[in-house]
């Protein structure tokens, strides 16, 4: 108790000391306060720290033309979906191999070239990173952290202080505080909030919200010893963040809507029993069939004219090719319960989903082959579980409807409850196309040596490749 | 004697055929793009590169190790004129992050492609190994506001002097209605 009282007392002393420093300018020009003044202050505060950031991270880096236009287009879409109108967002790529990104008050977003290159051309992951940073600015995390550090938040909240945001003294003091805070981050709760707000922003801008989950999975898989990722040192527990982001994915799927269009209903009722759906390799190379004893999958490779056994020893119950033939999903009876595996098109297991006591049936791929719906039976009730081909995430839905059957068509995921059809439209994902593009400049490699690509048991020689400067 | 006489007649006939072929111009095949936007005559010695081509991009390799011909549909652009498109593109090529050592070798000059007025220029730049590359590029703005480009690249300045390959391509270029 004594310690607590002492802490409270010392906090008030600091606040009062600080108040005495800035009280004079605050009271003298209270007229210049207000939202516009606060926005200008925020911009000036962040802008004041930009030179220091550039100095610390090797200055600005200019990405190659094609990559630059792509990154700028992702950023443009995210900014277009942002809510704050009083912020001018700018993106700077820093010349550092470190994997890092951060935001300063006033709309300054930074990402290192190391992180841009590590992300490659995965627009969902880039949108997750930039969305997270924009969210910090949307939610004023930096600004609030600085004010909190300076002890002003309480006074502002209770109306005891009308801050003169035009005060040079205040700006200088806040700037110093900001530089101290940047390396520590904006706080645990701010990071959690930026994750969810950023993910929502990305989905609103037409990106796949599962990119944030994949991004953090990549972080979790990194060897902790070669972590050049200062960004993650300032962030709270990655596993917890990942779980929150995965749970948040369900919020982007609208509730099931009853289907009453006669044409759609006719189509659905006419094609309900689709036992052969997904059984044929869309690329026509493999004939896949279940083994009689359920151990693995029997494959006949039409290209090689040979038979093979995939997933040897696994009790495969069912399988379905994705519409483009990129993936093969299988359900299995495991000792510990049911499981779903997603394999590449050569039978290599990419993901294993352990369902425990729940039983999975009716594998149904989305038309783009990015998502897989499973009918899940659990203690007498049946619901849908949607998972992603490229992200280790599960989204439960329609658990209370008593689902009997589900199928994925162009308009969305359709579920049948025994007496009615419902449709769930997934959040739209819009591919990035560069606005106002310029012609590419291609180069031909002088040495005509083929590239050797190994795809499962097949070796493919390509023609000499072009490079894009 | 008879077989020798027969051979001489045969050789003479073959010469006439070859001369006739030569007089008719470069042997070419008609390329129809997958996007149904144009057809063009491509000299036989230029090989279509299916692996590098898409619906918007058609790539051909010539006989020389550096010879490259490609057509690209850009989709909608915001430029109001072909000059705007060309100047914006060249400015981006010359900026940091664009082409290393970029240098404009000829000014933008008018050119006609299938009845459509475009602008063309030649420029040089260096690849990652420091090789000096030349490129002759035609910029076009289609009536529906889509950008289009024809480029001929190699390692020598011959690309800018209206080479036979480009003459052949442009002579028989047709836009699909």
Coordinates of N, CA, C and O in Angstrom, one line a residue, chain B residues 3-173:
Chain B
X3 N 21.1 -37.7 -116.3 CA 20.9 -37.3 -114.9 C 21.5 -35.9 -114.7 O 20.9 -35.1 -114.0
X4 N 22.7 -35.6 -115.3 CA 23.3 -34.3 -115.1 C 22.5 -33.2 -115.7 O 22.3 -32.1 -115.0
X5 N 21.9 -33.4 -116.8 CA 21.0 -32.4 -117.4 C 19.8 -32.1 -116.5 O 19.4 -31.0 -116.3
X6 N 19.3 -33.2 -116.0 CA 18.1 -33.1 -115.1 C 18.4 -32.3 -113.9 O 17.7 -31.4 -113.5
X7 N 19.6 -32.5 -113.4 CA 20.1 -31.8 -112.2 C 20.2 -30.3 -112.5 O 19.8 -29.5 -111.6
X8 N 20.7 -30.0 -113.6 CA 20.9 -28.6 -114.0 C 19.5 -27.9 -114.1 O 19.3 -26.7 -113.6
X9 N 18.6 -28.5 -114.7 CA 17.2 -28.0 -114.8 C 16.6 -27.8 -113.5 O 16.0 -26.7 -113.1
X10 N 16.8 -28.8 -112.6 CA 16.3 -28.8 -111.3 C 16.8 -27.6 -110.5 O 16.1 -26.9 -109.8
X11 N 18.2 -27.4 -110.6 CA 18.8 -26.3 -109.9 C 18.3 -25.0 -110.3 O 18.1 -24.1 -109.5
X12 N 18.1 -24.9 -111.7 CA 17.7 -23.6 -112.2 C 16.3 -23.3 -111.7 O 16.0 -22.1 -111.3
X13 N 15.4 -24.3 -111.7 CA 14.1 -24.1 -111.2 C 14.1 -23.7 -109.7 O 13.3 -22.8 -109.3
X14 N 14.9 -24.3 -108.9 CA 15.0 -24.0 -107.5 C 15.5 -22.5 -107.3 O 15.0 -21.8 -106.4
X15 N 16.5 -22.1 -108.2 CA 17.0 -20.7 -108.1 C 15.8 -19.7 -108.3 O 15.7 -18.7 -107.6
X16 N 15.0 -20.1 -109.3 CA 13.9 -19.2 -109.7 C 12.9 -19.0 -108.5 O 12.5 -18.0 -108.1
X17 N 12.7 -20.2 -107.9 CA 11.8 -20.2 -106.7 C 12.3 -19.4 -105.6 O 11.7 -18.5 -104.9
X18 N 13.6 -19.6 -105.3 CA 14.3 -18.8 -104.2 C 14.3 -17.3 -104.5 O 14.0 -16.5 -103.6
X19 N 14.6 -17.0 -105.7 CA 14.6 -15.6 -106.1 C 13.2 -14.9 -105.9 O 13.1 -13.8 -105.5
X20 N 12.2 -15.7 -106.3 CA 10.8 -15.3 -106.2 C 10.5 -15.0 -104.7 O 9.9 -14.0 -104.3
X21 N 11.0 -16.0 -103.9 CA 10.7 -15.8 -102.4 C 11.4 -14.6 -101.9 O 10.8 -13.8 -101.1
X22 N 12.7 -14.4 -102.4 CA 13.4 -13.3 -101.9 C 12.8 -12.0 -102.3 O 12.7 -11.0 -101.5
X23 N 12.3 -12.0 -103.5 CA 11.7 -10.7 -104.0 C 10.4 -10.4 -103.3 O 10.0 -9.3 -103.2
X24 N 9.7 -11.5 -102.8 CA 8.5 -11.2 -102.1 C 8.7 -10.7 -100.7 O 7.7 -10.3 -100.0
X25 N 9.9 -10.6 -100.2 CA 10.2 -10.0 -98.9 C 10.6 -11.1 -97.9 O 10.8 -12.3 -98.2
X26 N 10.7 -10.7 -96.6 CA 11.1 -11.6 -95.5 C 10.0 -12.7 -95.3 O 8.8 -12.3 -95.3
X27 N 10.4 -13.9 -95.1 CA 9.4 -14.9 -94.8 C 8.9 -14.7 -93.4 O 9.7 -14.4 -92.4
X28 N 7.6 -14.7 -93.3 CA 7.0 -14.3 -92.0 C 5.8 -15.1 -91.7 O 5.2 -15.7 -92.6
X29 N 5.4 -15.2 -90.4 CA 4.2 -15.9 -90.0 C 3.3 -14.8 -89.4 O 3.8 -13.8 -88.9
X30 N 2.0 -15.1 -89.4 CA 1.1 -14.1 -88.8 C 0.8 -14.5 -87.4 O 0.4 -15.6 -87.1
X31 N 1.1 -13.5 -86.5 CA 0.8 -13.8 -85.1 C -0.5 -13.1 -84.7 O -0.6 -11.9 -84.9
X32 N -1.4 -13.8 -84.1 CA -2.6 -13.2 -83.5 C -2.5 -13.3 -82.0 O -2.3 -14.4 -81.5
X33 N -2.6 -12.1 -81.4 CA -2.4 -12.1 -79.9 C -3.6 -12.8 -79.2 O -4.7 -12.7 -79.7
X34 N -3.3 -13.4 -78.1 CA -4.4 -14.1 -77.3 C -5.4 -13.1 -76.8 O -6.6 -13.5 -76.6
X35 N -5.1 -11.9 -76.6 CA -6.0 -10.9 -76.2 C -6.9 -10.3 -77.3 O -7.7 -9.5 -77.0
X36 N -6.7 -10.9 -78.5 CA -7.6 -10.5 -79.7 C -7.5 -8.9 -79.9 O -8.5 -8.3 -80.2
X37 N -6.3 -8.4 -79.7 CA -6.2 -6.9 -79.9 C -5.6 -6.6 -81.3 O -5.9 -5.6 -81.9
X38 N -4.7 -7.5 -81.8 CA -3.9 -7.2 -83.0 C -3.5 -8.4 -83.7 O -3.4 -9.5 -83.1
X39 N -3.1 -8.3 -84.9 CA -2.3 -9.3 -85.6 C -1.1 -8.7 -86.2 O -1.1 -7.5 -86.6
X40 N 0.0 -9.4 -86.3 CA 1.3 -8.9 -86.8 C 2.0 -10.0 -87.6 O 1.9 -11.2 -87.2
X41 N 2.8 -9.5 -88.6 CA 3.6 -10.5 -89.3 C 5.0 -10.5 -88.6 O 5.6 -9.5 -88.4
X42 N 5.4 -11.7 -88.2 CA 6.7 -11.9 -87.5 C 7.6 -12.7 -88.4 O 7.3 -13.8 -88.8
X43 N 8.8 -12.1 -88.7 CA 9.7 -12.9 -89.5 C 10.0 -14.3 -88.9 O 10.1 -14.4 -87.7
X44 N 10.2 -15.3 -89.8 CA 10.3 -16.7 -89.3 C 11.5 -16.9 -88.4 O 11.4 -17.8 -87.5
X45 N 12.5 -16.0 -88.5 CA 13.6 -16.3 -87.6 C 13.4 -15.8 -86.2 O 14.2 -16.0 -85.3
X46 N 12.3 -15.2 -85.9 CA 12.0 -14.7 -84.6 C 11.0 -15.7 -84.0 O 9.9 -16.0 -84.5
X47 N 11.4 -16.2 -82.8 CA 10.7 -17.4 -82.2 C 9.8 -16.9 -81.1 O 10.3 -16.2 -80.1
X48 N 8.5 -17.2 -81.1 CA 7.6 -16.9 -80.0 C 8.0 -17.6 -78.7 O 8.3 -18.8 -78.8
X49 N 8.0 -16.9 -77.6 CA 8.4 -17.4 -76.3 C 7.1 -17.6 -75.5 O 6.7 -16.7 -74.7
X50 N 6.5 -18.7 -75.6 CA 5.2 -18.9 -74.9 C 5.4 -18.9 -73.4 O 4.5 -18.4 -72.7
X51 N 6.6 -19.3 -72.9 CA 6.8 -19.4 -71.5 C 6.8 -18.0 -70.9 O 6.4 -17.8 -69.7
X52 N 7.3 -17.0 -71.6 CA 7.4 -15.6 -71.1 C 6.2 -14.8 -71.5 O 6.1 -13.6 -71.0
X53 N 5.3 -15.3 -72.3 CA 4.2 -14.5 -72.8 C 3.0 -14.7 -72.0 O 2.8 -15.7 -71.4
X54 N 2.1 -13.7 -72.0 CA 0.8 -13.7 -71.3 C -0.2 -13.2 -72.3 O 0.1 -12.9 -73.4
X55 N -1.4 -13.0 -71.8 CA -2.5 -12.4 -72.6 C -2.1 -11.0 -73.0 O -2.5 -10.5 -74.0
X56 N -1.4 -10.3 -72.2 CA -1.0 -8.9 -72.4 C 0.4 -8.7 -73.0 O 0.7 -7.7 -73.5
X57 N 1.2 -9.8 -73.0 CA 2.6 -9.6 -73.4 C 3.0 -10.7 -74.3 O 2.8 -11.9 -74.1
X58 N 3.5 -10.4 -75.5 CA 4.0 -11.3 -76.5 C 5.5 -11.1 -76.7 O 5.9 -10.0 -77.0
X59 N 6.2 -12.2 -76.5 CA 7.7 -12.1 -76.5 C 8.3 -13.0 -77.6 O 7.8 -14.1 -77.7
X60 N 9.2 -12.4 -78.4 CA 9.9 -13.2 -79.4 C 11.4 -13.0 -79.3 O 11.9 -12.0 -78.9
X61 N 12.1 -14.1 -79.5 CA 13.6 -14.1 -79.5 C 14.1 -14.1 -81.0 O 13.6 -14.9 -81.8
X62 N 15.1 -13.2 -81.2 CA 15.7 -13.2 -82.6 C 16.9 -14.1 -82.6 O 17.2 -14.9 -81.7
X63 N 17.6 -14.0 -83.7 CA 18.8 -14.9 -83.9 C 20.0 -14.5 -83.0 O 20.7 -15.4 -82.5
X64 N 20.2 -13.2 -82.8 CA 21.3 -12.8 -82.0 C 21.0 -13.1 -80.5 O 19.8 -13.1 -80.1
X65 N 22.1 -13.2 -79.8 CA 21.9 -13.6 -78.3 C 21.1 -12.6 -77.5 O 20.6 -12.9 -76.5
X66 N 21.1 -11.3 -78.0 CA 20.5 -10.3 -77.3 C 19.1 -9.8 -77.9 O 18.5 -9.0 -77.3
X67 N 18.8 -10.4 -79.0 CA 17.7 -9.8 -79.8 C 16.3 -10.2 -79.2 O 16.0 -11.4 -79.0
X68 N 15.6 -9.2 -79.0 CA 14.3 -9.4 -78.2 C 13.3 -8.5 -78.8 O 13.5 -7.3 -79.0
X69 N 12.1 -9.0 -79.1 CA 11.0 -8.2 -79.6 C 9.8 -8.5 -78.8 O 9.5 -9.7 -78.5
X70 N 9.1 -7.5 -78.3 CA 7.9 -7.8 -77.5 C 6.9 -6.7 -77.6 O 7.2 -5.5 -77.8
X71 N 5.6 -7.1 -77.5 CA 4.5 -6.2 -77.6 C 3.7 -6.4 -76.2 O 3.5 -7.5 -75.7
X72 N 3.3 -5.2 -75.7 CA 2.7 -5.3 -74.4 C 1.5 -4.4 -74.3 O 1.5 -3.2 -74.6
X73 N 0.3 -4.9 -74.0 CA -0.9 -4.1 -73.7 C -0.8 -3.7 -72.2 O -0.7 -4.6 -71.3
X74 N -1.0 -2.4 -72.0 CA -0.8 -1.9 -70.6 C -2.1 -1.9 -69.8 O -2.1 -1.7 -68.6
X75 N -3.2 -2.0 -70.5 CA -4.5 -1.7 -69.8 C -4.7 -0.2 -69.8 O -4.0 0.6 -70.4
X76 N -5.7 0.2 -69.0 CA -6.1 1.6 -68.9 C -4.9 2.5 -68.3 O -4.3 2.1 -67.3
X77 N -4.7 3.6 -68.9 CA -3.7 4.5 -68.4 C -4.4 5.9 -68.2 O -5.4 6.1 -68.8
X78 N -3.9 6.7 -67.3 CA -4.5 8.0 -67.1 C -4.0 9.1 -68.0 O -4.6 10.2 -68.1
X79 N -3.1 8.7 -68.9 CA -2.5 9.7 -69.8 C -3.5 10.2 -70.8 O -4.3 9.4 -71.3
X80 N -3.5 11.5 -71.1 CA -4.5 12.0 -72.0 C -4.0 12.0 -73.5 O -4.7 12.2 -74.4
X81 N -2.7 11.8 -73.6 CA -2.1 11.7 -75.0 C -0.9 10.7 -75.0 O -0.4 10.4 -73.9
X82 N -0.6 10.3 -76.2 CA 0.5 9.3 -76.3 C 1.8 10.0 -75.9 O 2.7 9.3 -75.3
X83 N 1.9 11.3 -76.1 CA 3.2 12.0 -75.6 C 3.3 11.9 -74.1 O 4.3 11.7 -73.6
X84 N 2.1 12.1 -73.5 CA 2.1 12.1 -72.0 C 2.6 10.7 -71.5 O 3.4 10.6 -70.6
X85 N 2.0 9.7 -72.1 CA 2.4 8.3 -71.8 C 3.9 8.1 -72.0 O 4.6 7.5 -71.1
X86 N 4.4 8.5 -73.1 CA 5.8 8.3 -73.5 C 6.7 9.0 -72.5 O 7.7 8.5 -72.0
X87 N 6.4 10.3 -72.3 CA 7.3 11.1 -71.5 C 7.2 10.6 -70.0 O 8.3 10.6 -69.3
X88 N 6.1 10.2 -69.5 CA 6.0 9.7 -68.2 C 6.8 8.4 -68.0 O 7.5 8.2 -67.1
X89 N 6.7 7.5 -69.0 CA 7.4 6.3 -69.0 C 8.9 6.5 -69.0 O 9.7 6.0 -68.2
X90 N 9.4 7.4 -69.9 CA 10.8 7.7 -70.0 C 11.3 8.3 -68.8 O 12.5 8.0 -68.3
X91 N 10.5 9.2 -68.2 CA 10.9 9.8 -66.9 C 11.1 8.8 -65.8 O 12.1 8.8 -65.1
X92 N 10.2 7.8 -65.8 CA 10.3 6.7 -64.7 C 11.5 5.9 -65.0 O 12.2 5.4 -64.1
X93 N 11.8 5.6 -66.3 CA 13.0 4.8 -66.6 C 14.3 5.5 -66.2 O 15.2 4.8 -65.8
X94 N 14.3 6.8 -66.3 CA 15.5 7.5 -66.0 C 15.6 7.8 -64.5 O 16.7 8.2 -64.0
X95 N 14.6 7.6 -63.7 CA 14.6 8.0 -62.3 C 15.4 6.9 -61.5 O 15.6 5.8 -62.0
X96 N 15.9 7.2 -60.3 CA 16.4 6.2 -59.4 C 15.4 5.0 -59.3 O 14.3 5.3 -59.1
X97 N 15.9 3.8 -59.4 CA 15.0 2.6 -59.4 C 14.6 2.2 -60.7 O 14.0 1.2 -60.9
X98 N 14.8 3.1 -61.7 CA 14.5 2.8 -63.1 C 15.6 2.0 -63.8 O 16.1 1.0 -63.2
X99 N 16.0 2.4 -64.9 CA 17.1 1.7 -65.7 C 18.4 2.3 -65.3 O 18.6 3.5 -65.4
X100 N 19.4 1.4 -65.1 CA 20.7 1.9 -64.7 C 21.4 2.5 -65.9 O 21.4 2.0 -67.0
X101 N 21.9 3.7 -65.8 CA 22.6 4.4 -66.9 C 21.7 4.8 -68.0 O 22.2 4.9 -69.2
X102 N 20.5 5.0 -67.8 CA 19.5 5.3 -68.8 C 19.9 6.5 -69.6 O 20.2 7.6 -69.0
X103 N 19.9 6.4 -70.9 CA 20.1 7.6 -71.7 C 19.3 7.6 -73.0 O 19.3 6.6 -73.7
X104 N 18.6 8.7 -73.2 CA 17.8 8.8 -74.4 C 18.7 9.0 -75.6 O 19.4 10.0 -75.6
X105 N 18.6 8.2 -76.6 CA 19.5 8.3 -77.8 C 18.9 9.0 -78.9 O 19.6 9.6 -79.8
X106 N 17.6 9.0 -79.1 CA 16.9 9.7 -80.1 C 15.7 10.4 -79.5 O 15.1 9.9 -78.5
X107 N 15.2 11.5 -80.0 CA 14.0 12.1 -79.5 C 12.8 11.3 -79.8 O 12.9 10.4 -80.7
X108 N 11.7 11.7 -79.2 CA 10.4 11.0 -79.6 C 10.0 11.5 -80.9 O 9.8 12.7 -81.2
X109 N 9.8 10.5 -81.8 CA 9.4 10.9 -83.2 C 8.1 10.1 -83.6 O 7.9 9.0 -83.1
X110 N 7.3 10.8 -84.4 CA 6.0 10.1 -84.8 C 6.2 8.9 -85.6 O 7.2 8.8 -86.4
X111 N 5.3 7.9 -85.3 CA 5.4 6.6 -86.1 C 3.9 6.1 -86.2 O 3.1 6.4 -85.4
X112 N 3.7 5.4 -87.3 CA 2.3 5.0 -87.5 C 2.3 3.4 -87.4 O 3.1 2.7 -88.0
X113 N 1.4 2.9 -86.6 CA 1.2 1.5 -86.4 C -0.2 1.1 -86.7 O -1.1 1.4 -85.9
X114 N -0.4 0.4 -87.8 CA -1.8 0.0 -88.2 C -2.8 1.2 -88.2 O -3.9 1.0 -87.8
X115 N -2.3 2.3 -88.7 CA -3.2 3.5 -88.8 C -3.3 4.3 -87.6 O -4.0 5.3 -87.5
X116 N -2.6 3.9 -86.5 CA -2.7 4.6 -85.2 C -1.3 5.4 -85.1 O -0.3 4.8 -85.2
X117 N -1.5 6.7 -84.7 CA -0.2 7.5 -84.5 C 0.4 7.2 -83.1 O -0.3 7.2 -82.1
X118 N 1.7 6.9 -83.2 CA 2.4 6.7 -81.9 C 3.7 7.5 -81.9 O 3.9 8.4 -82.8
X119 N 4.4 7.3 -80.9 CA 5.7 8.0 -80.7 C 6.8 6.9 -80.5 O 6.5 6.0 -79.7
X120 N 7.9 7.1 -81.1 CA 9.0 6.2 -80.9 C 10.3 6.8 -80.5 O 10.6 8.0 -80.9
X121 N 11.2 6.1 -79.8 CA 12.5 6.6 -79.5 C 13.4 5.5 -79.2 O 13.0 4.3 -79.1
X122 N 14.7 5.7 -79.2 CA 15.7 4.7 -78.8 C 16.4 5.2 -77.6 O 16.6 6.4 -77.4
X123 N 16.8 4.3 -76.7 CA 17.5 4.6 -75.5 C 18.5 3.5 -75.2 O 18.4 2.4 -75.7
X124 N 19.4 3.8 -74.4 CA 20.4 2.8 -73.9 C 20.3 2.7 -72.4 O 19.9 3.7 -71.7
X125 N 20.8 1.6 -71.8 CA 20.9 1.4 -70.4 C 21.8 0.3 -70.2 O 22.2 -0.4 -71.1
X126 N 22.2 0.1 -68.9 CA 23.1 -1.0 -68.6 C 22.4 -2.1 -67.8 O 21.6 -1.8 -66.9
X127 N 22.7 -3.4 -68.2 CA 22.1 -4.5 -67.4 C 23.0 -4.7 -66.1 O 23.9 -3.9 -65.9
X128 N 22.6 -5.7 -65.3 CA 23.3 -5.9 -64.0 C 24.8 -6.1 -64.2 O 25.6 -5.9 -63.3
X129 N 25.2 -6.7 -65.3 CA 26.6 -7.0 -65.6 C 27.3 -5.8 -66.2 O 28.5 -6.0 -66.6
X130 N 26.7 -4.8 -66.4 CA 27.3 -3.6 -67.0 C 27.3 -3.6 -68.6 O 27.9 -2.7 -69.2
X131 N 26.6 -4.5 -69.2 CA 26.5 -4.5 -70.6 C 25.6 -3.4 -71.1 O 24.5 -3.2 -70.5
X132 N 26.0 -2.7 -72.2 CA 25.2 -1.7 -72.7 C 24.1 -2.2 -73.6 O 24.4 -3.0 -74.6
X133 N 22.9 -2.0 -73.3 CA 21.8 -2.5 -74.1 C 21.0 -1.3 -74.8 O 20.9 -0.3 -74.2
X134 N 20.6 -1.6 -76.0 CA 19.8 -0.7 -76.8 C 18.4 -1.1 -76.9 O 18.1 -2.3 -76.9
X135 N 17.5 -0.2 -76.9 CA 16.1 -0.5 -77.1 C 15.4 0.6 -77.9 O 15.6 1.8 -77.7
X136 N 14.6 0.1 -78.9 CA 13.8 1.0 -79.7 C 12.4 0.7 -79.2 O 11.9 -0.4 -79.2
X137 N 11.7 1.8 -78.8 CA 10.3 1.5 -78.3 C 9.3 2.5 -78.9 O 9.5 3.7 -79.1
X138 N 8.2 1.9 -79.2 CA 7.0 2.7 -79.7 C 6.0 2.7 -78.7 O 5.6 1.7 -78.1
X139 N 5.5 3.9 -78.4 CA 4.4 4.1 -77.4 C 3.1 4.4 -78.2 O 3.1 5.2 -79.2
X140 N 2.0 3.7 -77.8 CA 0.7 4.0 -78.5 C -0.4 4.1 -77.4 O -0.3 3.5 -76.3
X141 N -1.3 5.0 -77.7 CA -2.5 5.1 -76.9 C -3.7 4.8 -77.7 O -4.0 5.4 -78.7
X142 N -4.3 3.7 -77.3 CA -5.5 3.1 -78.1 C -6.7 4.0 -77.9 O -6.8 4.7 -76.8
X143 N -7.6 4.0 -78.8 CA -8.8 4.9 -78.6 C -9.6 4.7 -77.3 O -10.2 5.7 -76.9
X144 N -9.5 3.6 -76.7 CA -10.3 3.4 -75.5 C -9.5 3.7 -74.2 O -9.8 3.4 -73.1
X145 N -8.3 4.4 -74.5 CA -7.5 4.9 -73.3 C -6.5 3.9 -72.8 O -6.0 4.1 -71.7
X146 N -6.3 2.7 -73.5 CA -5.4 1.8 -73.1 C -4.0 2.0 -73.7 O -3.9 2.4 -74.9
X147 N -3.0 1.8 -72.9 CA -1.6 2.0 -73.4 C -1.1 0.8 -74.1 O -1.6 -0.3 -73.8
X148 N -0.2 0.9 -75.1 CA 0.3 -0.2 -75.8 C 1.8 0.1 -76.1 O 2.1 1.3 -76.3
X149 N 2.6 -0.9 -76.2 CA 4.0 -0.6 -76.5 C 4.6 -1.8 -77.4 O 4.3 -2.9 -77.2
X150 N 5.4 -1.4 -78.3 CA 6.2 -2.3 -79.1 C 7.7 -2.0 -78.8 O 8.1 -0.9 -78.9
X151 N 8.4 -3.0 -78.5 CA 9.8 -2.8 -78.2 C 10.7 -3.8 -78.9 O 10.4 -5.0 -79.0
X152 N 11.9 -3.3 -79.4 CA 12.9 -4.1 -80.0 C 14.2 -3.8 -79.3 O 14.7 -2.7 -79.2
X153 N 14.7 -4.9 -78.7 CA 15.9 -4.7 -77.9 C 17.1 -5.5 -78.4 O 16.9 -6.6 -79.0
X154 N 18.3 -5.0 -78.2 CA 19.5 -5.8 -78.6 C 20.7 -5.1 -77.9 O 20.6 -4.2 -77.0
X155 N 21.9 -5.5 -78.3 CA 23.1 -4.9 -77.7 C 23.8 -4.0 -78.7 O 25.0 -3.7 -78.5
X156 N 23.1 -3.5 -79.7 CA 23.8 -2.6 -80.7 C 22.8 -1.6 -81.2 O 21.6 -1.7 -81.0
X157 N 23.3 -0.5 -81.7 CA 22.5 0.6 -82.2 C 21.6 0.3 -83.4 O 20.8 1.1 -83.8
X158 N 21.8 -0.9 -84.0 CA 21.0 -1.2 -85.2 C 19.5 -1.2 -84.9 O 18.7 -0.9 -85.9
X159 N 19.1 -1.3 -83.7 CA 17.7 -1.4 -83.4 C 17.0 0.0 -83.7 O 15.8 0.0 -84.0
X160 N 17.7 1.0 -83.8 CA 17.1 2.3 -83.9 C 17.0 2.7 -85.4 O 16.4 3.7 -85.7
X161 N 17.6 2.0 -86.3 CA 17.7 2.4 -87.7 C 16.7 1.6 -88.6 O 17.0 1.1 -89.7
X162 N 15.5 1.5 -88.1 CA 14.4 0.9 -88.8 C 14.8 -0.4 -89.4 O 14.8 -0.6 -90.7
X163 N 15.2 -1.4 -88.6 CA 15.7 -2.7 -89.1 C 14.6 -3.5 -89.8 O 13.4 -3.2 -89.6
X164 N 14.9 -4.4 -90.7 CA 13.9 -5.2 -91.5 C 12.9 -5.8 -90.6 O 11.7 -5.8 -91.0
X165 N 13.3 -6.3 -89.5 CA 12.3 -7.0 -88.6 C 11.1 -6.0 -88.2 O 10.0 -6.4 -88.3
X166 N 11.5 -4.8 -87.8 CA 10.5 -3.9 -87.4 C 9.7 -3.4 -88.6 O 8.5 -3.2 -88.5
X167 N 10.4 -3.2 -89.7 CA 9.7 -2.8 -90.9 C 8.6 -3.8 -91.3 O 7.5 -3.4 -91.6
X168 N 9.0 -5.1 -91.2 CA 8.0 -6.1 -91.6 C 6.8 -6.2 -90.6 O 5.7 -6.3 -91.0
X169 N 7.2 -6.0 -89.3 CA 6.1 -6.1 -88.3 C 5.2 -4.9 -88.5 O 3.9 -5.1 -88.4
X170 N 5.7 -3.7 -88.6 CA 4.8 -2.6 -88.7 C 4.0 -2.5 -90.0 O 2.9 -2.0 -90.0
X171 N 4.7 -3.0 -91.1 CA 4.0 -3.0 -92.4 C 2.7 -3.7 -92.4 O 1.7 -3.3 -93.0
X172 N 2.7 -4.8 -91.7 CA 1.4 -5.7 -91.8 C 0.7 -5.7 -90.5 O -0.2 -6.5 -90.2
X173 N 1.0 -4.7 -89.6 CA 0.3 -4.7 -88.3 C -1.2 -4.3 -88.5 O -1.6 -3.4 -89.3

